[in-house]
């Protein structure tokens, strides 16, 4: 918890009022000086305008373009509705004929399945390594953490061949969601951060449970899982975000359009449909993540601040 | 029974040392239950992590024959990819991309984070807005920006530039501008998460340092320069390494924006791997190139881990 607590930005802490204000660069003495006040005010307005243009601008443009006729978009990028029509049917066409709804469902299934697989694999591995500590635990954690040093690129081609023809089992996962779910679960970084969290739980808790007659599974279920909920939430969210953004891997292992996520389907749609429908399809694909972000803002930003060590 | 056990235990060992307890427990339990719980993880890591890594090393020495046994070809694959006339261009493009990404993508998020962390009120709006592009799925962002980059007078960016009398610029259509255009989009898409990470790191700068600097008469800018930035050294180094590791493996953006064109100006190393493996179906060459790239990146990964370890301790 200490790491999470420390990494959480000041403005995200709920107990802001109780805490003594941590000071920043500009002291309250500075703040009372008119020069500083004016510059901060000007700076705030300038930065806010720039952020609005850069952050919100493209999204608003897309929202307007999604309901514009192709003709207007070609005539000029800011001549929205110059022909006087708002084409709401763009959205319907993209949803029905472009099958955006279908692809979004696939995307959600891929993301949720990746999350479940990742949480299951990472938690059990971290639990064995940090709590049960069998004699071969060091070997296991070494083998998992060593993959942190090895860039993903090295295994791209053999991983594809593995998924196409699983060794020993002789089955192919191509065109099944398992081809995305299972490799996503083998992310060593998640084991690392869950392990660190479990290490911070006092060992007396586990010992007390064991004396009360709880087995390993019971300890995992009744002590570790409830206590680790915050960190599991972060890992789950990061997995969903990563899965939602992925393009190359699903492109390789899901050649059947019926199974593809929206990220793989959109470039193909873009080649086949007219501009207005294309923009409507982009807008619909954008809607879900943006709405999720607005609802789970706190978690998103906390996840982002923890992901300082995730990428790579 | 449990009460009795607890009593006898505390009598035997009054000092409840955590490590002693778990060690004792380990001895008491056979590893079979642990093995059962770890089994799914072991299988997943064997199949999807270690298996591919090992077979990548093996395949780079082989010439895989479809349906038959692969023959060993020694260094042939490595020689082949290293002498491929396309390699210098792809390598240069990748390094160029990485350098541009650092130049574009580094100062802005850092400055934004320092600014936002000074705000007493409404800092939330600023960081939320800065993070918004990160939420946009990359493929959506790429297709949208591709339209923005329309090279004619009526392109979105060109008509904005037209207002101030610049342009029209060719953007993705010229060999000189294609790569900077791609980097501009990836910077837009990624800056938000860097801002959030920096803001988080800024909260751990000790207040005493600012107070001491202020008492010594250092102005606000001097404090930023002599206190904030040195204190952020660790996280800045980490972010730099992460960015290098990440950008050296860039694929989706050049693939969807330009397909590597115009005239291979945006073809990256990972796109070469993709071409070898999935267009020419030469798995030996593809893995040889990935292994070479991975060796270079592994150095960065090791440096990154050493750095973060030091950073998280301090």
Coordinates of C-alpha atoms in Angstrom, one line a residue:
Chain A
X1 CA 0.0 0.0 0.0
X2 CA 2.8 2.3 0.7
X3 CA 3.9 2.5 -2.9
X4 CA 0.4 3.1 -4.1
X5 CA -0.1 5.7 -1.4
X6 CA 3.0 7.5 -2.3
X7 CA 2.4 7.4 -6.0
X8 CA -1.1 8.6 -5.8
X9 CA -1.2 12.3 -6.7
X10 CA -2.0 14.7 -4.0
X11 CA -5.2 15.8 -5.7
X12 CA -6.4 12.2 -5.8
X13 CA -6.2 11.6 -2.1
X14 CA -9.6 11.7 -0.5
X15 CA -8.2 12.7 2.9
X16 CA -6.8 15.9 1.4
X17 CA -8.5 18.2 4.0
X18 CA -7.0 16.3 7.0
X19 CA -3.5 16.1 5.8
X20 CA -1.2 19.0 6.3
X21 CA -0.8 20.6 2.9
X22 CA 2.4 19.4 1.2
X23 CA 4.0 22.5 -0.2
X24 CA 5.2 22.8 -3.8
X25 CA 7.5 25.1 -5.6
X26 CA 5.5 28.2 -5.1
X27 CA 5.0 29.1 -1.5
X28 CA 2.0 30.8 0.0
X29 CA 4.2 33.9 0.4
X30 CA 4.8 33.8 -3.3
X31 CA 1.1 33.4 -4.0
X32 CA 0.3 36.6 -2.2
X33 CA 2.6 38.6 -4.5
X34 CA 0.6 40.2 -7.4
X35 CA 3.2 39.4 -10.0
X36 CA 3.0 35.7 -9.3
X37 CA -0.8 35.8 -9.1
X38 CA -1.1 37.5 -12.4
X39 CA 1.4 35.1 -14.1
X40 CA -0.3 32.1 -12.6
X41 CA -3.6 33.3 -13.8
X42 CA -2.4 34.0 -17.3
X43 CA -0.6 30.7 -17.4
X44 CA -3.7 28.8 -16.3
X45 CA -5.8 30.4 -19.0
X46 CA -3.2 29.7 -21.7
X47 CA -2.6 26.1 -20.6
X48 CA -6.3 25.4 -20.3
X49 CA -7.0 26.7 -23.8
X50 CA -4.1 24.7 -25.2
X51 CA -5.3 21.6 -23.4
X52 CA -8.9 22.1 -24.6
X53 CA -7.7 22.4 -28.2
X54 CA -5.4 19.4 -28.0
X55 CA -7.3 17.1 -25.7
X56 CA -10.9 17.8 -26.4
X57 CA -10.7 19.5 -29.9
X58 CA -10.1 16.3 -32.0
X59 CA -12.9 14.5 -30.1
X60 CA -15.4 17.2 -30.7
X61 CA -14.4 17.5 -34.3
X62 CA -15.0 13.8 -34.7
X63 CA -18.4 14.0 -32.9
X64 CA -19.5 16.7 -35.4
X65 CA -18.0 14.8 -38.4
X66 CA -19.8 11.6 -37.4
X67 CA -23.2 13.2 -38.2
X68 CA -22.1 15.2 -41.2
X69 CA -22.7 14.3 -44.9
X70 CA -19.6 13.3 -46.8
X71 CA -20.0 16.2 -49.1
X72 CA -19.6 18.7 -46.3
X73 CA -16.5 17.0 -45.0
X74 CA -14.8 17.1 -48.4
X75 CA -15.7 20.7 -49.0
X76 CA -13.9 21.9 -45.9
X77 CA -13.0 20.4 -42.6
X78 CA -14.8 23.1 -40.6
X79 CA -17.8 23.6 -42.7
X80 CA -20.0 21.4 -40.6
X81 CA -23.5 21.2 -41.8
X82 CA -22.9 23.7 -44.6
X83 CA -25.5 21.9 -46.6
X84 CA -27.9 22.3 -43.8
X85 CA -28.4 18.6 -43.0
X86 CA -27.5 16.6 -39.9
X87 CA -27.1 13.0 -41.0
X88 CA -27.9 11.0 -37.9
X89 CA -28.3 7.9 -40.0
X90 CA -24.5 7.8 -40.4
X91 CA -24.3 6.3 -36.9
X92 CA -27.0 3.7 -37.7
X93 CA -25.3 2.7 -40.9
X94 CA -21.9 2.3 -39.2
X95 CA -23.6 0.2 -36.4
X96 CA -25.6 -2.0 -38.8
X97 CA -23.7 -2.3 -42.0
X98 CA -20.2 -1.6 -40.5
X99 CA -21.1 -4.1 -37.6
X100 CA -19.4 -1.8 -35.1
X101 CA -21.6 -3.2 -32.4
X102 CA -20.4 -6.7 -33.2
X103 CA -16.8 -5.6 -33.2
X104 CA -17.2 -3.7 -29.9
X105 CA -18.6 -6.8 -28.3
X106 CA -15.5 -8.8 -29.5
X107 CA -13.2 -6.1 -28.1
X108 CA -15.0 -6.2 -24.8
X109 CA -14.8 -10.0 -24.7
X110 CA -11.1 -10.0 -25.5
X111 CA -10.4 -7.3 -22.9
X112 CA -12.5 -9.0 -20.1
X113 CA -11.1 -12.4 -20.9
X114 CA -7.5 -11.0 -20.8
X115 CA -8.3 -9.4 -17.5
X116 CA -9.6 -12.6 -15.9
X117 CA -6.8 -14.7 -17.3
X118 CA -4.2 -12.1 -16.1
X119 CA -5.6 -11.8 -12.7
X120 CA -5.9 -15.5 -12.2
X121 CA -2.4 -16.3 -13.4
X122 CA -0.6 -13.4 -11.8
X123 CA -2.3 -13.7 -8.4
X124 CA -1.7 -17.4 -8.1
X125 CA 1.9 -17.0 -9.1
X126 CA 2.5 -14.2 -6.7
X127 CA 0.7 -16.1 -3.9
X128 CA 2.9 -19.1 -4.3
X129 CA 6.0 -17.0 -4.5
X130 CA 5.4 -14.7 -1.6
X131 CA 3.1 -16.6 0.8
X132 CA 3.5 -20.3 0.3
X133 CA 7.2 -20.1 -0.5
X134 CA 7.9 -23.6 -1.6
X135 CA 11.5 -24.7 -2.0
X136 CA 11.3 -24.1 -5.8
X137 CA 9.6 -20.7 -5.3
X138 CA 12.9 -18.9 -6.0
X139 CA 13.2 -20.7 -9.3
X140 CA 9.6 -19.8 -10.3
X141 CA 9.9 -16.2 -9.5
X142 CA 13.3 -16.0 -11.2
X143 CA 11.9 -17.6 -14.3
X144 CA 9.0 -15.2 -14.4
X145 CA 10.8 -12.0 -13.5
X146 CA 13.7 -12.8 -16.0
X147 CA 11.2 -12.3 -18.8
X148 CA 11.0 -8.6 -17.8
X149 CA 14.4 -8.2 -19.3
X150 CA 13.5 -9.7 -22.6
X151 CA 11.7 -7.4 -24.9
X152 CA 8.4 -8.7 -26.4
X153 CA 9.7 -8.4 -29.9
X154 CA 11.9 -11.4 -29.5
X155 CA 9.0 -13.8 -29.1
X156 CA 6.5 -12.3 -31.6
X157 CA 7.1 -14.8 -34.5
X158 CA 7.6 -18.0 -32.4
X159 CA 4.6 -17.0 -30.2
X160 CA 2.5 -16.8 -33.3
X161 CA 3.8 -20.2 -34.4
X162 CA 3.1 -21.6 -30.9
X163 CA -0.4 -20.3 -31.0
X164 CA -0.9 -21.8 -34.4
X165 CA 0.2 -25.2 -33.3
X166 CA 0.5 -25.7 -29.6
X167 CA 3.4 -28.0 -28.7
X168 CA 2.4 -31.4 -27.2
X169 CA -1.3 -30.5 -27.4
X170 CA -1.3 -30.1 -31.2
X171 CA -4.2 -27.8 -31.3
X172 CA -4.5 -24.4 -33.0
X173 CA -5.7 -21.4 -31.1
X174 CA -5.9 -19.2 -34.2
X175 CA -9.3 -17.6 -34.6
X176 CA -10.2 -18.4 -31.0
X177 CA -10.2 -15.8 -28.2
X178 CA -7.8 -18.0 -26.2
X179 CA -5.1 -16.9 -28.6
X180 CA -5.4 -13.4 -27.1
X181 CA -6.4 -14.3 -23.5
X182 CA -3.6 -16.7 -22.7
X183 CA -0.5 -14.8 -23.9
X184 CA -1.9 -11.7 -22.2
X185 CA -1.8 -13.6 -18.9
X186 CA 2.0 -14.1 -19.1
X187 CA 2.9 -10.5 -18.1
X188 CA 5.7 -10.6 -15.6
X189 CA 5.2 -7.1 -14.4
X190 CA 1.8 -7.9 -13.0
X191 CA 3.3 -10.7 -10.9
X192 CA 5.9 -8.3 -9.7
X193 CA 3.5 -5.6 -8.4
X194 CA 1.1 -8.1 -6.9
X195 CA 4.0 -9.9 -5.2
X196 CA 5.3 -6.6 -3.8
X197 CA 1.8 -5.9 -2.4
X198 CA 1.4 -9.3 -0.8
X199 CA 4.8 -8.9 0.8
X200 CA 3.5 -5.9 2.7
X201 CA 0.7 -8.0 4.3
X202 CA 2.0 -9.1 7.8
X203 CA 2.9 -12.8 7.8
X204 CA 1.2 -13.1 11.2
X205 CA -2.1 -12.9 9.4
X206 CA -1.4 -16.0 7.2
X207 CA 0.1 -17.8 10.2
X208 CA -3.0 -17.1 12.4
X209 CA -5.2 -18.4 9.6
X210 CA -3.1 -21.5 9.2
X211 CA -3.3 -22.2 12.9
X212 CA -7.1 -21.8 12.7
X213 CA -7.0 -24.7 10.2
X214 CA -7.2 -22.8 6.9
X215 CA -5.6 -24.5 3.9
X216 CA -3.6 -22.7 1.2
X217 CA -6.6 -22.2 -1.0
X218 CA -8.7 -20.9 1.8
X219 CA -6.0 -18.4 2.7
X220 CA -5.8 -17.3 -0.9
X221 CA -9.6 -16.9 -1.1
X222 CA -10.4 -15.4 2.3
X223 CA -7.3 -13.4 3.2
X224 CA -5.2 -12.6 0.1
X225 CA -8.0 -11.8 -2.4
X226 CA -10.0 -9.4 -0.2
X227 CA -6.9 -7.6 1.1
X228 CA -5.3 -7.3 -2.4
X229 CA -8.4 -5.9 -4.0
X230 CA -6.9 -2.4 -4.7
X231 CA -3.9 -3.7 -6.4
X232 CA -6.0 -6.3 -8.4
X233 CA -8.2 -3.5 -9.5
X234 CA -5.2 -1.6 -10.8
X235 CA -3.8 -4.6 -12.6
X236 CA -7.2 -5.5 -14.0
X237 CA -7.7 -1.9 -15.4
X238 CA -4.2 -1.8 -16.9
X239 CA -4.9 -5.1 -18.6
X240 CA -8.2 -4.0 -20.0
X241 CA -6.7 -0.7 -21.3
X242 CA -3.7 -2.6 -22.9
X243 CA -6.0 -5.2 -24.5
X244 CA -8.3 -2.5 -25.8
X245 CA -5.4 -0.7 -27.5
X246 CA -3.7 -3.8 -29.0
X247 CA -3.6 -4.1 -32.8
X248 CA -0.8 -6.2 -34.1
X249 CA -1.4 -9.4 -32.1
X250 CA -5.2 -9.7 -32.7
X251 CA -4.4 -8.9 -36.4
X252 CA -2.1 -11.9 -36.5
X253 CA -4.1 -14.5 -34.6
X254 CA -7.7 -13.5 -35.5
X255 CA -7.8 -13.5 -39.3
X256 CA -11.5 -14.3 -39.4
X257 CA -13.4 -10.9 -39.4
X258 CA -16.2 -12.4 -37.3
X259 CA -13.8 -12.6 -34.3
X260 CA -11.9 -9.4 -34.7
X261 CA -11.9 -6.5 -32.3
X262 CA -12.8 -3.1 -33.4
X263 CA -9.1 -2.0 -33.7
X264 CA -8.4 -4.6 -36.4
X265 CA -11.8 -4.1 -38.1
X266 CA -11.6 -0.3 -38.4
X267 CA -8.7 0.0 -40.9
X268 CA -10.4 -2.5 -43.1
X269 CA -13.8 -0.7 -42.9
X270 CA -12.0 2.6 -43.6
X271 CA -11.0 1.3 -47.0
X272 CA -14.5 0.2 -47.9
X273 CA -16.9 2.8 -46.6
X274 CA -17.6 6.4 -47.5
X275 CA -16.1 9.1 -45.4
X276 CA -19.2 10.0 -43.3
X277 CA -19.8 6.4 -42.3
X278 CA -16.1 6.0 -41.6
X279 CA -16.2 9.0 -39.2
X280 CA -19.3 7.6 -37.5
X281 CA -17.6 4.3 -37.0
X282 CA -14.6 6.0 -35.4
X283 CA -16.9 8.0 -33.2
X284 CA -18.7 4.9 -32.0
X285 CA -15.5 3.1 -31.3
X286 CA -14.3 6.1 -29.3
X287 CA -17.4 6.5 -27.2
X288 CA -17.0 3.4 -25.0
X289 CA -13.5 4.2 -23.7
X290 CA -14.3 7.9 -23.2
X291 CA -17.4 7.1 -21.2
X292 CA -15.5 4.5 -19.2
X293 CA -12.8 7.1 -18.5
X294 CA -15.4 9.7 -17.4
X295 CA -16.9 7.2 -15.0
X296 CA -13.7 5.6 -13.6
X297 CA -11.4 8.7 -13.8
X298 CA -9.9 8.2 -10.4
X299 CA -9.0 4.6 -11.2
X300 CA -7.7 5.5 -14.6
X301 CA -5.4 8.2 -13.4
X302 CA -4.2 6.1 -10.4
X303 CA -3.5 3.2 -12.8
X304 CA -1.6 5.6 -15.1
X305 CA 0.5 6.9 -12.2
X306 CA 1.4 3.3 -11.2
X307 CA 2.2 2.3 -14.8
X308 CA 5.4 4.3 -14.4
X309 CA 7.0 0.9 -14.5
X310 CA 4.7 -1.0 -16.7
X311 CA 5.5 -0.3 -20.3
X312 CA 8.5 -1.8 -22.0
Chain B
X1 CA -7.6 -27.0 19.3
X2 CA -6.5 -23.8 17.6
X3 CA -6.5 -22.0 20.9
X4 CA -4.2 -24.6 22.4
X5 CA -1.9 -24.6 19.4
X6 CA -1.6 -20.8 19.6
X7 CA -0.8 -21.0 23.3
X8 CA 1.9 -23.6 23.0
X9 CA 3.3 -21.8 20.0
X10 CA 3.6 -18.5 21.8
X11 CA 5.2 -20.4 24.8
X12 CA 7.8 -21.9 22.5
X13 CA 8.6 -18.8 20.6
X14 CA 7.5 -15.6 22.2
X15 CA 9.2 -13.4 19.5
X16 CA 6.9 -13.6 16.5
X17 CA 9.3 -13.2 13.7
X18 CA 7.5 -13.2 10.4
X19 CA 10.2 -14.9 8.3
X20 CA 10.6 -17.6 10.9
X21 CA 6.9 -18.4 10.8
X22 CA 6.7 -18.7 7.1
X23 CA 9.8 -20.8 7.0
X24 CA 8.4 -23.1 9.6
X25 CA 5.2 -23.4 7.6
X26 CA 7.0 -24.2 4.5
X27 CA 8.7 -27.1 6.2
X28 CA 5.4 -28.3 7.6
X29 CA 3.6 -28.4 4.2
X30 CA 4.6 -30.5 1.3
X31 CA 5.0 -28.5 -1.9
X32 CA 2.2 -30.4 -3.6
X33 CA -0.6 -27.9 -2.9
X34 CA 1.7 -25.0 -3.9
X35 CA 2.6 -26.9 -7.1
X36 CA -1.1 -27.3 -7.9
X37 CA -1.8 -23.6 -7.4
X38 CA 1.2 -22.6 -9.5
X39 CA 0.6 -25.1 -12.3
X40 CA -1.6 -22.8 -14.5
X41 CA 1.0 -20.0 -14.2
X42 CA 3.8 -22.4 -14.9
X43 CA 2.1 -23.7 -18.0
X44 CA 1.2 -20.2 -19.3
X45 CA 4.7 -18.9 -18.9
X46 CA 6.2 -22.1 -20.5
X47 CA 3.9 -21.9 -23.5
X48 CA 3.6 -18.2 -24.1
X49 CA 6.8 -16.7 -22.6
X50 CA 9.8 -19.1 -22.2
X51 CA 8.8 -21.4 -25.0
X52 CA 8.7 -18.7 -27.7
X53 CA 11.9 -17.1 -26.3
X54 CA 13.9 -20.3 -26.5
X55 CA 12.5 -21.3 -29.9
X56 CA 13.3 -17.8 -31.1
X57 CA 16.9 -18.4 -30.3
X58 CA 16.8 -21.8 -31.9
X59 CA 14.9 -20.7 -35.0
X60 CA 17.3 -17.9 -35.7
X61 CA 19.9 -20.6 -36.5
X62 CA 17.6 -22.6 -38.6
X63 CA 16.0 -22.6 -42.0
X64 CA 12.5 -23.9 -41.2
X65 CA 11.1 -26.1 -44.0
X66 CA 7.3 -26.3 -44.1
X67 CA 6.2 -29.8 -43.1
X68 CA 9.7 -31.1 -42.7
X69 CA 12.5 -30.9 -40.2
X70 CA 14.3 -27.6 -40.1
X71 CA 18.0 -27.6 -41.1
X72 CA 20.7 -25.8 -39.2
X73 CA 22.2 -22.9 -41.2
X74 CA 24.6 -21.4 -38.6
X75 CA 25.0 -17.7 -38.9
X76 CA 23.4 -17.5 -42.3
X77 CA 20.2 -15.9 -41.1
X78 CA 22.1 -13.2 -39.2
X79 CA 24.4 -12.6 -42.2
X80 CA 21.3 -12.4 -44.4
X81 CA 19.4 -9.8 -42.4
X82 CA 22.6 -7.8 -41.6
X83 CA 23.4 -7.5 -45.3
X84 CA 19.9 -6.9 -46.4
X85 CA 20.0 -3.6 -48.3
X86 CA 16.8 -2.5 -46.5
X87 CA 18.3 -2.8 -43.1
X88 CA 20.3 0.4 -42.7
X89 CA 17.3 2.5 -43.7
X90 CA 15.0 0.6 -41.3
X91 CA 17.5 0.9 -38.5
X92 CA 18.1 4.6 -39.2
X93 CA 14.3 5.2 -39.4
X94 CA 13.8 3.5 -36.0
X95 CA 16.6 5.5 -34.3
X96 CA 15.3 8.7 -36.0
X97 CA 11.8 8.0 -34.7
X98 CA 13.2 7.4 -31.2
X99 CA 15.2 10.6 -31.2
X100 CA 12.3 12.6 -32.5
X101 CA 9.9 11.0 -29.9
X102 CA 12.3 12.1 -27.1
X103 CA 12.7 15.6 -28.5
X104 CA 9.0 16.1 -29.0
X105 CA 7.7 14.1 -26.2
X106 CA 9.9 15.0 -23.3
X107 CA 9.8 18.6 -22.4
X108 CA 6.1 19.2 -22.8
X109 CA 4.7 16.6 -20.3
X110 CA 7.4 17.6 -17.8
X111 CA 6.6 21.3 -18.0
X112 CA 2.9 20.5 -17.9
X113 CA 3.3 18.3 -14.8
X114 CA 5.3 20.9 -12.9
X115 CA 2.7 23.6 -13.8
X116 CA -0.3 21.4 -12.9
X117 CA 1.2 20.4 -9.5
X118 CA 1.4 24.1 -8.6
X119 CA -2.3 24.6 -9.0
X120 CA -4.3 24.7 -5.8
X121 CA -7.7 24.4 -7.4
X122 CA -9.0 22.7 -10.4
X123 CA -5.8 20.8 -11.1
X124 CA -8.2 17.9 -11.7
X125 CA -9.5 19.5 -14.9
X126 CA -6.0 20.0 -16.3
X127 CA -4.8 16.5 -15.7
X128 CA -8.1 15.0 -16.9
X129 CA -7.9 17.0 -20.2
X130 CA -4.2 16.1 -20.6
X131 CA -5.0 12.5 -20.2
X132 CA -8.0 12.4 -22.6
X133 CA -6.0 11.5 -25.7
X134 CA -4.5 8.5 -23.9
X135 CA -8.0 7.1 -23.7
X136 CA -8.5 7.2 -27.5
X137 CA -7.7 3.8 -28.9
X138 CA -4.6 4.1 -31.1
X139 CA -6.3 2.8 -34.2
X140 CA -9.1 5.4 -33.9
X141 CA -6.5 8.1 -33.3
X142 CA -4.4 7.0 -36.3
X143 CA -7.4 6.9 -38.7
X144 CA -8.6 10.3 -37.4
X145 CA -5.2 11.9 -37.7
X146 CA -4.7 10.4 -41.1
X147 CA -7.7 12.5 -42.2
X148 CA -6.3 15.5 -40.3
X149 CA -3.1 15.2 -42.3
X150 CA -4.8 15.4 -45.7
X151 CA -2.2 17.2 -47.8
X152 CA -4.6 19.3 -49.9
X153 CA -5.6 22.9 -49.0
X154 CA -8.7 21.6 -47.5
X155 CA -7.0 19.2 -45.1
X156 CA -7.9 19.9 -41.4
X157 CA -4.3 20.9 -40.4
X158 CA -3.6 22.7 -43.6
X159 CA -6.7 24.8 -43.4
X160 CA -5.7 25.8 -39.8
X161 CA -2.2 26.6 -41.0
X162 CA -3.8 28.5 -43.9
X163 CA -5.3 30.9 -41.4
X164 CA -1.8 32.1 -40.4
X165 CA -0.6 32.0 -44.0
X166 CA 1.5 28.8 -43.8
X167 CA 1.2 25.8 -46.1
X168 CA -0.2 23.7 -47.4
X169 CA 2.2 21.1 -46.0
X170 CA 2.5 17.6 -47.6
X171 CA 2.5 15.8 -44.1
X172 CA 2.6 12.1 -44.6
X173 CA 3.2 12.3 -48.3
X174 CA 6.8 13.6 -48.2
X175 CA 9.8 11.6 -47.2
X176 CA 11.0 14.5 -45.0
X177 CA 7.8 15.1 -43.1
X178 CA 6.3 11.7 -42.8
X179 CA 8.2 10.6 -39.8
X180 CA 7.9 13.8 -37.8
X181 CA 4.1 13.7 -38.6
X182 CA 3.9 10.2 -37.1
X183 CA 5.8 11.3 -34.0
X184 CA 3.6 14.3 -33.6
X185 CA 0.6 12.0 -33.3
X186 CA 2.2 9.5 -31.0
X187 CA 3.3 12.4 -28.8
X188 CA -0.2 13.7 -28.6
X189 CA -1.5 10.2 -27.8
X190 CA 1.1 9.5 -25.1
X191 CA 1.9 12.8 -23.4
X192 CA -1.0 12.4 -21.0
X193 CA 0.2 9.3 -19.2
X194 CA 3.7 10.9 -18.8
X195 CA 2.1 14.0 -17.2
X196 CA 0.2 11.8 -14.7
X197 CA 3.4 9.9 -13.8
X198 CA 5.4 13.1 -13.3
X199 CA 2.7 14.6 -11.2
X200 CA 2.7 11.5 -9.0
X201 CA 6.5 11.7 -8.7
X202 CA 6.4 15.4 -7.9
X203 CA 4.4 14.8 -4.7
X204 CA 7.3 12.9 -3.2
X205 CA 9.7 15.9 -3.5
X206 CA 10.4 16.8 0.2
X207 CA 8.9 20.2 1.2
X208 CA 12.0 21.0 3.3
X209 CA 14.0 21.4 0.1
X210 CA 11.7 24.0 -1.2
X211 CA 11.6 25.8 2.1
X212 CA 15.4 25.8 2.4
X213 CA 15.8 27.1 -1.2
X214 CA 13.3 29.8 -0.5
X215 CA 15.1 30.9 2.7
X216 CA 18.3 31.0 0.7
X217 CA 16.6 33.5 -1.6
X218 CA 16.1 31.3 -4.6
X219 CA 13.2 32.6 -6.8
X220 CA 10.5 30.4 -8.3
X221 CA 12.4 29.6 -11.5
X222 CA 15.6 28.8 -9.6
X223 CA 13.7 26.5 -7.4
X224 CA 12.3 24.6 -10.4
X225 CA 15.8 24.4 -11.9
X226 CA 17.7 23.5 -8.8
X227 CA 15.2 21.6 -6.7
X228 CA 12.4 20.2 -8.7
X229 CA 14.4 19.0 -11.7
X230 CA 17.3 17.4 -9.8
X231 CA 14.8 15.6 -7.6
X232 CA 13.0 14.3 -10.6
X233 CA 16.3 12.9 -12.1
X234 CA 15.5 9.3 -11.3
X235 CA 12.0 9.3 -12.8
X236 CA 13.2 11.3 -15.8
X237 CA 15.9 8.7 -16.5
X238 CA 13.3 5.9 -16.1
X239 CA 10.9 7.5 -18.5
X240 CA 13.6 8.1 -21.0
X241 CA 14.6 4.4 -21.0
X242 CA 11.0 3.3 -21.2
X243 CA 10.4 5.6 -24.1
X244 CA 13.5 4.2 -25.9
X245 CA 12.4 0.6 -25.3
X246 CA 8.9 1.4 -26.4
X247 CA 9.7 3.4 -29.5
X248 CA 12.3 1.0 -30.8
X249 CA 9.4 -1.5 -31.1
X250 CA 7.1 0.9 -32.9
X251 CA 4.8 -0.8 -35.4
X252 CA 1.1 0.1 -35.5
X253 CA 1.6 3.8 -36.3
X254 CA 3.9 3.6 -39.3
X255 CA 2.0 0.5 -40.5
X256 CA -1.4 2.2 -40.5
X257 CA -0.3 5.7 -41.4
X258 CA 2.0 5.1 -44.3
X259 CA 2.6 1.4 -44.6
X260 CA 6.3 2.3 -44.4
X261 CA 6.2 4.7 -47.2
X262 CA 6.9 7.1 -48.9
X263 CA 9.9 5.4 -50.3
X264 CA 10.5 3.4 -47.1
X265 CA 10.9 6.7 -45.2
X266 CA 8.9 5.3 -42.3
X267 CA 9.7 1.7 -42.4
X268 CA 10.9 0.5 -38.9
X269 CA 12.7 -2.5 -37.7
X270 CA 9.6 -4.2 -36.4
X271 CA 8.0 -3.7 -39.8
X272 CA 11.0 -5.5 -41.3
X273 CA 10.4 -8.4 -38.9
X274 CA 6.7 -8.4 -39.9
X275 CA 7.7 -8.4 -43.6
X276 CA 10.2 -11.3 -43.2
X277 CA 7.7 -13.4 -41.2
X278 CA 4.3 -12.7 -42.6
X279 CA 4.9 -11.5 -46.1
X280 CA 8.0 -13.5 -47.2
X281 CA 7.3 -16.3 -44.7
X282 CA 11.0 -16.5 -43.8
X283 CA 10.8 -17.3 -40.1
X284 CA 14.6 -17.7 -39.8
X285 CA 15.4 -14.2 -41.0
X286 CA 12.5 -12.8 -38.9
X287 CA 13.7 -14.3 -35.7
X288 CA 17.3 -13.5 -36.4
X289 CA 16.4 -9.8 -36.7
X290 CA 14.2 -9.9 -33.6
X291 CA 17.0 -11.5 -31.6
X292 CA 19.4 -8.8 -32.7
X293 CA 17.0 -6.1 -31.8
X294 CA 16.1 -7.8 -28.5
X295 CA 19.8 -8.0 -27.5
X296 CA 20.1 -4.2 -27.9
X297 CA 16.9 -3.6 -26.0
X298 CA 17.8 -6.0 -23.2
X299 CA 20.6 -3.7 -22.3
X300 CA 18.1 -0.9 -21.9
X301 CA 15.8 -3.1 -19.9
X302 CA 18.6 -4.1 -17.5
X303 CA 19.6 -0.4 -17.1
X304 CA 15.9 0.4 -16.5
X305 CA 15.5 -2.2 -13.8
X306 CA 18.7 -1.0 -12.0
X307 CA 17.5 2.6 -12.2
X308 CA 14.0 1.9 -10.9
X309 CA 15.4 -0.1 -8.1
X310 CA 17.5 2.8 -7.0
X311 CA 14.7 5.2 -7.6
X312 CA 12.2 3.2 -5.5
X313 CA 14.7 2.9 -2.7
X314 CA 15.5 6.5 -2.4

